[in-house]
Amino acid sequence: ETTLTVHYPMPGFFKDVMDTISKKFMEENPDIKIQFASPSATYEEGIQTILRQAGTSEMPDVTFVGLNRLRMLNERKVGVDLSQLVQKDGNMTEQGFSDTILKLAQVNGKQVGLAFATSNPIMYYNADLVKAAGGDPDNPPKTWDEVIALGGKIKALGNGVDGIDFRWQGDDWMFSALLFGAGGKMLNEDESKVAFNGPEGQRAVETLHRMVTEGGMPVFTKAAGEQAFAAGKVGFEFQTTGALRNTIKNVGSKFDLRTAKIPLIDPVNGRLPTGGNAVVILTQDEAKQDAAWTFAKFAAGPYGASVVVPGTGYVPNNELAAKSAEYLGDFYKQNPLFRAGLSQMPVMVPWYAFPGTNGVKVTQTIVDNLSRIVDGSAEPKDALDDAADEVQGMLPRS
Amino acid sequence: MSALSLRGITKSFGGNLILKGVSLDAGPGEFIALVGPSGCGKSTLLRILAGLDYADQGEILIGGREMSAVAAANRNIAMVFQSYALYPHLTASENIAVPLAMRRLSRVQRLPFVGSLIPGQRAIRAGIAHDAKEMAKSLKIDHLLDRKPGQMSGGQRQRVALARAMVRHPSVFLMDEPLSNLDANLRVHARGEIVELHRRAGVPTVYVTHDQAEALSMADRVAVMIGGNLLQLASPQAIYDDPAHIEVARFVGQPRINLLPAIAEAGIVTFGGIRLTLKNMTQPKARVTVAIRPEFVHISKSRHDGLPAHIERIEFLGSEVILHCRLDAIGETVIVKLSPAEAAGLATGAPVGLQLLPERAMVFAEDGPRLGSVVAAADAKREKTHG
Amino acid sequence: MSALSLRGITKSFGGNLILKGVSLDAGPGEFIALVGPSGCGKSTLLRILAGLDYADQGEILIGGREMSAVAAANRNIAMVFQSYALYPHLTASENIAVPLAMRRLSRVQRLPFVGSLIPGQRAIRAGIAHDAKEMAKSLKIDHLLDRKPGQMSGGQRQRVALARAMVRHPSVFLMDEPLSNLDANLRVHARGEIVELHRRAGVPTVYVTHDQAEALSMADRVAVMIGGNLLQLASPQAIYDDPAHIEVARFVGQPRINLLPAIAEAGIVTFGGIRLTLKNMTQPKARVTVAIRPEFVHISKSRHDGLPAHIERIEFLGSEVILHCRLDAIGETVIVKLSPAEAAGLATGAPVGLQLLPERAMVFAEDGPRLGSVVAAADAKREKTHG
Amino acid sequence: MTTSALSLGRIIRLTLLSLGAIVFLAPYLFMISTAGKAQSDIFTSSLSLIPEHFNYVQNFTKALSRVPMGMLLWNGVVVCGLIFFFQVLVAIPCAYAMAKLRFRAARMMMVLVMLGLLVPIHATALPIYVAFDRVSLLNSYAALVAPFTISVFAIFMFLQFFRAMPDDLIHAARLDGMSEVGIVARVIVPNAWPAVTAFAIFSVVAHWNDLFWPLVVISKQDYATPPLGLMYFRAAEAGDDYGALMAATLTITLPLVAVFLLAQKRFVEGITMTGLKG
Amino acid sequence: MASVASIAMPRDPAVAHRCSEARIAWMLALPAIMLLFFFVLLPVVAVIILGFTDFELGYGQFRFVGFENYAHLITDRTFRKSLWNTSIYAAIVAPVSIFLGLAIAMLIESETTARSFFRTAYFLPVASLIVAMATVWQYMFHPTIGPLNALLSLAGLPGPNWLGSSGTVLYSLSIIGVWQSAGFNMVLFLAGLTAIPRELYAAAEVDGARSAVDRFFLVTWPMLGPTTLFVVTISITNAVKVFETVKTLTEGGPNKASEVLLFTIYQEGFVYLRVGYASAMTVVFLLILVVLMFLQYRLLDRRVHYT
Ligand SMILES: Nc1ncnc2c1ncn2[C@@H]1O[C@H](COP(=O)(O)OP(=O)(O)OP(=O)(O)O)[C@@H](O)[C@H]1O
Ligand SMILES: Nc1ncnc2c1ncn2[C@@H]1O[C@H](COP(=O)(O)OP(=O)(O)OP(=O)(O)O)[C@@H](O)[C@H]1O
Ligand SMILES: O=P(O)(O)OC[C@H](O)CO
Ligand SMILES: [Mg+2]
Ligand SMILES: [Mg+2]
């Protein structure tokens, strides 16, 4: 019998999901026992825990890492390269792991993990407010211009109501939603130069700026925005589809909650970043690695997805799960709110991870400069250029 | 009208009745010494007078004015606390200056920092410091003015506390054992200062002490409080020579008064072979106590001269000698006070004869009150001898 | 061999020399009273003896054994502290039992919980409780055995502290003002208990007190310490009647000895019109002080009978009366001690004549030491009168 | 001074105290109210303290069943108890030596103590973590307890307290035949109760609530402390289960409040050394 | 340590005694000294050494880089910002919580009814778990649906964006800081107040200290000296060590407006994983605290009266 210690972040999202999956897994694989390490509150704390424990006896056998932190793990040579295991299996596609999906958890061609839960940013809206402001809830706005205009009208309703909550805080993910949506890129091809302050980037920050000036977006902290939206005080909210289940619970029957695709600045070339996390194998023990691989595939596989998707709001990362009625086929018919994320799957591209040791700091720098735009203390262009300058300085020299 | 009067003060602590209706009047400028055994409620009475504690019943009048609604700070009473209660963070001179500062400086001038900016306060402060220094001089602590209480010996602290009370011009002085920690010489000196101050100030003073010499020598009247009752309030002479109650007789006088059990019947008191005739004594046969002070017992080296006794212990006290003698007849101990010259040649164990001066004997009823006075020795000779 | 001896003890606190080379020997079973003004270093000396503080120089021997390397806990000394130092968390009986438990119970038996499982400890504990109770009875605190120090009055606490020291069988007793907070009657009783215990135990005892009656009546010898020096160590009688130093004379005796400035020349001392002849007095002309105790000054109502003076103040002390008289000739105050009978009829301001008994007068050099003794009054009559 | 009637001053005083108490308790009112709300009731635009549907049972059930609350509380008790025990055991003799014995290192100790007071565990967590890993101490009660066995706060506090204890008391104990260890055990400790109780409050509160250090050294749930357990209700992203979170918080805060209620009487009773004169 | 004991027995009795006393003192203090050594001194030394390296979490080795980290610190905008923010925060929270703690303690002390209720009410924040309370404060401070702004709007005042705006975030955190620590100070002051002999107040009354203000300045304040010194020390260090609220509520934002020292260190060390640089920051942080304490003791200790 093999015992695997499994660590995961964000128990608020994943505790029930993990419990269900591991139970089922142990039923199917009686010779493998799953035991959970204390979960971490966030992706960041999760990776800190892993890096601290790397090489110690405390290191878990399996962990789940935010997609944008895989690069960091790889650079620090923590975790097992799954490429051989993928090759050995040979039939990954049949198991539902298409190349696109495998790619989400690759760094420089190396298979660092298997994407477990994937997300993309969507638009949540309060149909009651939209109606009150003269919009058509069944026909939600498709461009940022429409969103901003309607947001302004909602704000004008008064009574402490705000138009938009765009989740720009925390990390660069939502910024990349605007940037990629305009067809832009973070760095140039060889990753030596900052590229996010090109015209696409400028349109992205301009859009953010207009949400504040015209769309009725206040300066919210992360939690404040979410709470205000749940309270029915915000018209549009833009954030990960992963938060859908919780948003539904928080809103209850207070208002008519709807979701829709997030607008793209460039509807043709626009892409969206993939959020979520991947399962990573840490153990160096051969026997455990096999067991861990089995678990990784199970969790990231169709059954896992069929648990994760309804339990959270993430989009299925496994094609079998999405298509087969055995898993999720009927689910989307019955739960239209979950369709927004699903419908955006074709435009998902990997969440960009910056190279070098300053990866995390770069994201923080971008967020800090965004906040200057949102609170009106800097012109969008200036803030963007400042961010570009600072980030350029943090990129690896060679 | 009396300057200070207490009427029927009672006070109990958690069910224990400590003061059982104490009444007391003091004339203007009268000095009253309050004595009594430890724990009898002396300090409690002073605290009630000062407004630091409240009586359960009774009233307090100062200068004819009812005080119960007046806060301690407004009664204008100066008090020396038994525990000194000096401010530990202030120097001796600052301690002495506090009551003056509280009276001479305005509310604003007293504030720290701010106060020192107000015009005029400097001159006032100088005056206060001067007065404090004068007071300290008269109590011989002027060399300690910059020390804090922690750096002084017990006696020095006590004098600072005394100076703090004496520097003021209050309407009443209350002093709670203000000299207990001084050595004999210093005590005599301080006694003089207090008497002098009291004469100058002419305000009623209540003075608690457990030193009888102090009480008897300083006071106009002495109040003896025992078990929560004021048993006697009279001149020192009367308290000593003419106690109204056996407890008063027992408590006052050093060495202690001799108390001998006796039987009284039809005006004749009999004990250990002695018979005394009492004036105003009519009651039937009863147990009584005969009391006689040690200085009124004479001793003779012949055991046939008076009551036969043996010397049990001899105490040398410098200017006098105390003999403890056991009466052969009734086994009671009688204390005799002699001058060293008279005591010369006496030794422990020696047989002696004791003569009790009958005209100085007092008779008390079994429950305490005085019973008339002795007229004469009916028969001062022994009636029978034992072994 | 003396049971306890101190040799040249010096001690200074931060530059102030407090003890200036104190030497003292006590025989086995000797009771030594240590007196001196407040702050003269009495407590410090006791603490050094007990090993609680260290002398800068000098040595301490107990039973002939050098003590400097012996820790306080191993010296087997019992001490009553001036501040009681009772354990606040223990009841009176537990307080008294502590030194016994420390000695009679083994280390393991003393442990809480575990200790009570060790065989034999129950009997020992019962013995300890019994002894503690007996001790308490003899000091009249057996009704307080279950109270904690916080629930007792000062005098009661002091007796518990006394009991804690007396319950042991130490090799030396040290007592630092053990009776200061008791009222007069209780004090006399406790004095008796201490003397009795001391006699039974037969170990050297050093007893600090500021009560002269205590020192003189209890001690075999009295040590007078003034300003860090042991000025005299002698029998009570000698200390009182034959002081070796003016400071000793001034310190001992109540009321204070009369000190009068005089001039000595060729064996003749002259002051205020009186001339005394001195034995063994050879030095040339010098200022001296003549000392005479108040009981050796006689008074006459005629101012021509002796030195003319006026009565300044009369103090009534119960069994005696103290007169303060100012000598007309030299303006000095002379204190006179009388019995109430002798004082009858005297009033403040009245002129009187004072007779100083010349054979009881003592003469001291200006820097303090005694100068021979008086042989006779060369001329006890006044030479001239003023105004 | 013991007027029980409502004087003007007293009314002002009571009003001030009550208003202040309301302000200080406001977050708790919200907490209690939230613990009884359904998730959709919590964030509404209308201010209502009384839950629309009483969901106390559901939330508390969730709080108790979703995490092994009994085990968490037990771990909390064990860890806080051990920490407190060792802190007192180590700090009292040390503070006694510094306050009442003459030794040359006392000054150096004082400097060390002050330094210790300044260094937050966050600053030294990493070296300690690495050291614990080397000796395989991670994931154990020892790892949770060991770094806090030395409390400079305790030494500092006891030092202040012991300085006020009269020397004569210790002298009396020496003459009664006690060793220095005996004095600490039999005289100092029994009389240091007010200080020990006050310190107990601070120590227990700090370590019961500490999240940082358990997060660093504990990855196995067997040793999770209550705050670590609370993590199950929290996440960085959208939507926590606030009702259950508040129910869980209440569950782990109540023991502390109970401890404080028990302890406060004793230690506010006062620090009086009544075995002594004046 | 043992060397003290090994000195040959000197002849002077005082010295001999002092040695045995010192030996016992060492013995009693030894456990504390050893633990201090292992859990404070040694880790601090390790941090100092790390401060001279480029150590990063996850990488096996590291290099010594001399003062490079310190040189970098001087130009680090974030570090300077967090230094400034920490100063502001401490300058608000320490004095306010000390004053409030004292005021509450005095009010409670002079009150006869409901004492233990008030004590508990004010102490509760000390006993609260900040991870959970963060959520509550988040809500209290919510710009649109929060009760605070709801109250303000009742009074017709526009509510600030408490935690959301870089202008107010530090003050909002200060409010929480005061809320958390006033009860702590209150408890210490209560203990200090009960230790003041009642007799001194009696003496003050008799001396004519009529008003409460007089009695405060004559007795209470000076007698609280040692307690106050203790409270000041604890309050300042605790305020400078603010971390949990920032971590859980604002993550240093918006735009570093609530970046404080410990959070910056944490961020560098645990989030950016640059342990070497974080260690250099820690060293500076400790130096600042040491200097602060030194100054404080210089200024205050000699003014305080110890009974
Ligand atoms: N606050 C109090 N609570 C309970 N009992 C008290 C209190 N204050 C005084 N007592 C009791 O009241 C009695 C009288 O106390 P008080 O201090 O007045 O005595 P005293 O005559 O001054 O004694 P002493 O000569 O020893 O100073 C004592 O028995 C004492 O125990
Ligand atoms: N620890 C100390 N530091 C400095 N000075 C001290 C210390 N202990 C005592 N003294 C000083 O030494 C002198 C002697 O003190 P000690 O306590 O021995 O006096 P004492 O004779 O017992 O007086 P009392 O009769 O008042 O008890 C005093 O002047 C005192 O101020
Ligand atoms: O929450 P996820 O997994 O969808 O990831 C999205 C980013 O964290 C949003 O900032
Ligand atoms: Mg009294
Ligand atoms: Mg003394």
GROMACS .gro file of C-alpha atoms and ligand atoms in nm, chain B residues 147 151 153-155, chain C residues 13-14 18 36-45 82 176-177 208, ligand 2:
model
   53
  545ARG     CA    1   1.540   6.296   4.946
  549GLN     CA    2   1.573   5.703   5.088
  551SER     CA    3   1.449   5.588   5.757
  552GLY     CA    4   1.114   5.526   5.920
  553GLY     CA    5   1.154   5.805   6.170
  798PHE     CA    6   2.677   5.168   5.125
  799GLY     CA    7   2.777   5.357   4.817
  803ILE     CA    8   2.779   5.285   5.798
  821GLY     CA    9   2.111   5.344   6.897
  822PRO     CA   10   1.944   5.622   6.706
  823SER     CA   11   1.747   5.545   6.393
  824GLY     CA   12   1.970   5.486   6.095
  825CYS     CA   13   2.284   5.413   6.293
  826GLY     CA   14   2.329   5.069   6.137
  827LYS     CA   15   2.163   4.832   6.381
  828SER     CA   16   1.964   4.639   6.124
  829THR     CA   17   2.264   4.634   5.896
  830LEU     CA   18   2.474   4.473   6.166
  867GLN     CA   19   1.184   4.476   6.163
  961ASP     CA   20   1.506   4.354   6.521
  962GLU     CA   21   1.258   4.562   6.719
  993VAL     CA   22   1.760   4.556   6.867
 1759LIG     N1   23   2.072   4.909   5.071
 1759LIG     C1   24   2.111   5.027   5.118
 1759LIG     N2   25   2.162   5.121   5.034
 1759LIG     C2   26   2.203   5.240   5.080
 1759LIG     N3   27   2.196   5.278   5.207
 1759LIG     C3   28   2.147   5.189   5.297
 1759LIG     C4   29   2.101   5.060   5.256
 1759LIG     N4   30   2.059   4.994   5.366
 1759LIG     C5   31   2.077   5.078   5.470
 1759LIG     N5   32   2.129   5.195   5.429
 1759LIG     C6   33   2.164   5.309   5.512
 1759LIG     O1   34   2.242   5.261   5.615
 1759LIG     C7   35   2.209   5.324   5.737
 1759LIG     C8   36   2.181   5.218   5.843
 1759LIG     O2   37   2.061   5.150   5.813
 1759LIG     P1   38   1.996   5.049   5.914
 1759LIG     O3   39   1.874   4.996   5.849
 1759LIG     O4   40   2.097   4.950   5.957
 1759LIG     O5   41   1.956   5.142   6.034
 1759LIG     P2   42   1.892   5.104   6.174
 1759LIG     O6   43   1.994   5.133   6.275
 1759LIG     O7   44   1.837   4.968   6.170
 1759LIG     O8   45   1.776   5.212   6.183
 1759LIG     P3   46   1.624   5.196   6.238
 1759LIG     O9   47   1.632   5.209   6.384
 1759LIG    O10   48   1.555   5.313   6.177
 1759LIG    O11   49   1.574   5.064   6.191
 1759LIG     C9   50   2.091   5.415   5.711
 1759LIG    O12   51   2.136   5.548   5.708
 1759LIG    C10   52   2.041   5.375   5.576
 1759LIG    O13   53   2.000   5.488   5.505
   0.00000   0.00000   0.00000
